[in-house]
């Protein structure tokens, strides 16, 4: 929990706490090691990269980029999944069959393959990453929300709403939706970690966020070329990702224990 | 009276406790009884009174780490089972003492062939080397499963509940055990099947000359097959009697209540008798008789001190203050 | 049994067909496929000639038909970068990827199962806690970072293992370990929980009542039942495995299909990318088919449906 809080703090106040300008290059100060290995200066806490940019500052900016990209991607896949899940579960019948067949089909393509196809069509960029993650991630939401809706559909309060003449739209959004919000919160938190890793992976492969932006995956890709003599360039961004994902997963598990005591979402 | 060599199993002051977060559950609390060769004992009581835990204790299969046998002796052929190593116990289980579980549909592994499951006791107790298949077919014949040659390579889901229980009984008697424990062997089955299974148990007993402990809450069943009845209530045995004595002349108010609550065909009653109240929690039980809060004949002392065991006749014992001196 | 497998094969063929159709429409919808082939400064007349050559002046359904025909023949055009037929190129790199994927899957399965089983048997012991922490960390570690770190540690600092290329068994260790870690962690976690459930079940109690030795109870009675959810997970993990090979092949310069795909992608070599996408989907569908057959082998209830 505190890890997550720390990350969000960094994201929001990032520019205020960075010790250096993350984009300022200074070749004289290139590849400085972190402070405990450095005899020259302790100015750059986690060292500098091949262009002399401060790693810590870039990490903080990277947190912003990664988090914002991940959040935007979630903003696409969660509502999309929820909408299809609600429709599929509530109306059932043919609509349900078509949507579920479609998710089956979508699942029979590994996410990375879809990503490669999309990137090859749209070109590598931040927007592409958001779209790719958005459209590969919604299936999961749709399926789980559908399952939830099915269990609520026959309950008294929905029947009652139907008898009193509420429109379908109204029943879905004011009667069923509030009941699946808890599940949705858990899903989004648990999914956040996955999305962070995917966006970082795409950037690492050169298919996502492009230089000179500061993003964790990108920093790692740059660091890889200097692995033999500047380990800190690769090590720190990875650790940043690891703790972000770990924090999100643990928060998700905790939320599940609190909001979903019956452990439906396994 | 009884000499030691007729005694097959003797429990002396057995205590099995469960250590839970809420406290210590005394599931079996100072239980003593004997089983003689060829006897059929009915261990009777409401669900949750400790019957099943007693039988699991005999096999040393109390679910760990929560459950633990904390005291007493289990003498099987004059050897204390509580002093045996795990490997020695394994060689006794399914071989000298075997057990039949309540629901055959879940007791059989759905993914393994009937023949395989049937052959396991034989295989692991070194019986019938090399001719296991023939032995299994023979066993299925004995428990009256039709066309055993083909059924042996089928799976449990292709069997009906009654057929599954026949297989489980077959597994139980495959090594010709001295003692067979049947835990609610007919509860999960249809009424018509129940009678068949009961008949099968009787035949098996005659054929293998095994002693049987039948755990049940069904007094009618106990009356049909048992030679002796033990009544268990809240972790303690409150009455022991030969079956005839028990049904004609039961002593403990709880036993009387049990018998009166069995419907009898042909007798018209306004309303079937039922014992008031709920069985007590086994968590930190009171010092007195555990039935006292529900007992209509309870005296002052009943709530204060546990009653001693009183001998009323040949093999008829009861733990109740109505028959004891204060 | 035959009927079940036949049904699943038909389903798989339909799935592959639909994927081909979807890929076709995605390509046509998201832009002019010519733009990916023709240099931006090409003459209008040349563009027209190319359009004719690729049949792009035909109605879309006819184009689909042509596309399906060539896809069925395995003809996805020629690579711009390597001047070879695209599918042949992908296929020539496939053995390397297969080697990597199979070893990674073996590592993940063997270690994942054993860690899970021991954790389930020794619940809440120190060992169990270490296992839990390990799988929690394993699920949060990005594979590309792990690859780079393993490379740094075992390749550069200790100089024990080669860090790039394909060759001896030693070359295989680092990339295969990197890919397997995430799957290993989740297999261990699921094995633990399903083994705990299985060990509590009545049939396990029954087996012990029969005097079956502990190792047989665990490995045959409990594990066989626990393996059904584990198999489901493994078929899902295969998708991560494909992603893993793409990433890890790039890091360790492993000459497989994944690295080829990324190279082709960055070089805008569309025929190769398309061939890779369809080939990977084909393999993925085939693996899912195999998993379904395995289900039937483990669970007689499916077999006799």
mmCIF file of N, CA, C and O in Angstrom, chain C residues 93-105 166 172 238 241 245 249 254-257 279 283 287:
data_model
loop_
_atom_site.group_PDB
_atom_site.id
_atom_site.type_symbol
_atom_site.label_atom_id
_atom_site.label_comp_id
_atom_site.label_asym_id
_atom_site.label_seq_id
_atom_site.Cartn_x
_atom_site.Cartn_y
_atom_site.Cartn_z
ATOM 1 N N UNK C 93 13.602 -19.960 -39.076
ATOM 2 C CA UNK C 93 14.021 -19.538 -37.740
ATOM 3 C C UNK C 93 13.283 -20.285 -36.628
ATOM 4 O O UNK C 93 13.592 -20.143 -35.461
ATOM 5 N N UNK C 94 12.271 -21.046 -37.025
ATOM 6 C CA UNK C 94 11.398 -21.641 -36.020
ATOM 7 C C UNK C 94 12.085 -22.669 -35.110
ATOM 8 O O UNK C 94 11.843 -22.666 -33.895
ATOM 9 N N UNK C 95 12.942 -23.551 -35.626
ATOM 10 C CA UNK C 95 13.553 -24.546 -34.722
ATOM 11 C C UNK C 95 14.240 -23.903 -33.521
ATOM 12 O O UNK C 95 14.129 -24.419 -32.393
ATOM 13 N N UNK C 96 14.912 -22.780 -33.730
ATOM 14 C CA UNK C 96 15.583 -22.114 -32.617
ATOM 15 C C UNK C 96 14.574 -21.691 -31.550
ATOM 16 O O UNK C 96 14.781 -21.892 -30.351
ATOM 17 N N UNK C 97 13.456 -21.120 -31.996
ATOM 18 C CA UNK C 97 12.428 -20.681 -31.053
ATOM 19 C C UNK C 97 11.813 -21.874 -30.332
ATOM 20 O O UNK C 97 11.582 -21.836 -29.118
ATOM 21 N N UNK C 98 11.576 -22.933 -31.098
ATOM 22 C CA UNK C 98 10.974 -24.127 -30.507
ATOM 23 C C UNK C 98 11.868 -24.671 -29.396
ATOM 24 O O UNK C 98 11.411 -24.992 -28.299
ATOM 25 N N UNK C 99 13.169 -24.725 -29.680
ATOM 26 C CA UNK C 99 14.127 -25.211 -28.700
ATOM 27 C C UNK C 99 14.034 -24.398 -27.405
ATOM 28 O O UNK C 99 13.945 -24.926 -26.303
ATOM 29 N N UNK C 100 13.991 -23.084 -27.592
ATOM 30 C CA UNK C 100 13.935 -22.182 -26.450
ATOM 31 C C UNK C 100 12.624 -22.356 -25.680
ATOM 32 O O UNK C 100 12.605 -22.493 -24.455
ATOM 33 N N UNK C 101 11.517 -22.381 -26.429
ATOM 34 C CA UNK C 101 10.202 -22.449 -25.792
ATOM 35 C C UNK C 101 10.025 -23.760 -25.040
ATOM 36 O O UNK C 101 9.543 -23.781 -23.903
ATOM 37 N N UNK C 102 10.440 -24.862 -25.669
ATOM 38 C CA UNK C 102 10.267 -26.161 -25.022
ATOM 39 C C UNK C 102 11.105 -26.241 -23.753
ATOM 40 O O UNK C 102 10.627 -26.672 -22.701
ATOM 41 N N UNK C 103 12.376 -25.763 -23.822
ATOM 42 C CA UNK C 103 13.178 -25.848 -22.593
ATOM 43 C C UNK C 103 12.604 -24.949 -21.507
ATOM 44 O O UNK C 103 12.587 -25.329 -20.337
ATOM 45 N N UNK C 104 12.117 -23.764 -21.898
ATOM 46 C CA UNK C 104 11.529 -22.876 -20.897
ATOM 47 C C UNK C 104 10.314 -23.527 -20.247
ATOM 48 O O UNK C 104 10.138 -23.493 -19.025
ATOM 49 N N UNK C 105 9.475 -24.159 -21.064
ATOM 50 C CA UNK C 105 8.260 -24.793 -20.550
ATOM 51 C C UNK C 105 8.645 -25.936 -19.603
ATOM 52 O O UNK C 105 8.014 -26.117 -18.555
ATOM 53 N N UNK C 166 23.268 -18.701 -30.323
ATOM 54 C CA UNK C 166 22.746 -20.027 -30.070
ATOM 55 C C UNK C 166 23.855 -21.009 -30.382
ATOM 56 O O UNK C 166 24.680 -20.769 -31.248
ATOM 57 N N UNK C 172 21.799 -21.957 -23.950
ATOM 58 C CA UNK C 172 20.349 -22.048 -23.725
ATOM 59 C C UNK C 172 19.947 -21.634 -22.311
ATOM 60 O O UNK C 172 18.845 -21.145 -22.088
ATOM 61 N N UNK C 238 1.039 -20.172 -22.161
ATOM 62 C CA UNK C 238 1.715 -20.300 -23.430
ATOM 63 C C UNK C 238 1.726 -18.971 -24.188
ATOM 64 O O UNK C 238 2.661 -18.667 -24.914
ATOM 65 N N UNK C 241 4.475 -17.188 -22.939
ATOM 66 C CA UNK C 241 5.690 -17.819 -23.419
ATOM 67 C C UNK C 241 6.061 -17.255 -24.788
ATOM 68 O O UNK C 241 7.227 -16.963 -25.055
ATOM 69 N N UNK C 245 9.449 -15.311 -25.691
ATOM 70 C CA UNK C 245 10.475 -15.603 -26.697
ATOM 71 C C UNK C 245 10.789 -14.349 -27.507
ATOM 72 O O UNK C 245 11.950 -14.094 -27.820
ATOM 73 N N UNK C 249 14.591 -13.384 -27.075
ATOM 74 C CA UNK C 249 15.404 -13.564 -28.286
ATOM 75 C C UNK C 249 16.086 -12.262 -28.659
ATOM 76 O O UNK C 249 17.219 -12.250 -29.123
ATOM 77 N N UNK C 254 19.136 -14.319 -29.843
ATOM 78 C CA UNK C 254 18.822 -15.701 -30.181
ATOM 79 C C UNK C 254 18.193 -15.719 -31.581
ATOM 80 O O UNK C 254 17.201 -15.040 -31.805
ATOM 81 N N UNK C 255 18.755 -16.468 -32.514
ATOM 82 C CA UNK C 255 18.275 -16.356 -33.892
ATOM 83 C C UNK C 255 16.952 -17.073 -34.137
ATOM 84 O O UNK C 255 16.882 -18.031 -34.889
ATOM 85 N N UNK C 256 15.881 -16.617 -33.511
ATOM 86 C CA UNK C 256 14.591 -17.284 -33.649
ATOM 87 C C UNK C 256 13.564 -16.391 -34.320
ATOM 88 O O UNK C 256 13.868 -15.290 -34.782
ATOM 89 N N UNK C 257 12.316 -16.872 -34.335
ATOM 90 C CA UNK C 257 11.264 -16.126 -35.025
ATOM 91 C C UNK C 257 10.936 -14.808 -34.328
ATOM 92 O O UNK C 257 10.578 -13.830 -34.985
ATOM 93 N N UNK C 279 1.600 -17.261 -38.546
ATOM 94 C CA UNK C 279 2.262 -18.491 -38.129
ATOM 95 C C UNK C 279 2.152 -18.678 -36.608
ATOM 96 O O UNK C 279 1.820 -19.756 -36.115
ATOM 97 N N UNK C 283 0.444 -21.710 -34.512
ATOM 98 C CA UNK C 283 1.100 -22.518 -33.482
ATOM 99 C C UNK C 283 0.301 -22.473 -32.179
ATOM 100 O O UNK C 283 0.072 -23.481 -31.517
ATOM 101 N N UNK C 287 -1.291 -25.548 -30.188
ATOM 102 C CA UNK C 287 -0.962 -25.896 -28.807
ATOM 103 C C UNK C 287 -2.234 -26.048 -27.974
ATOM 104 O O UNK C 287 -2.375 -26.989 -27.191
#
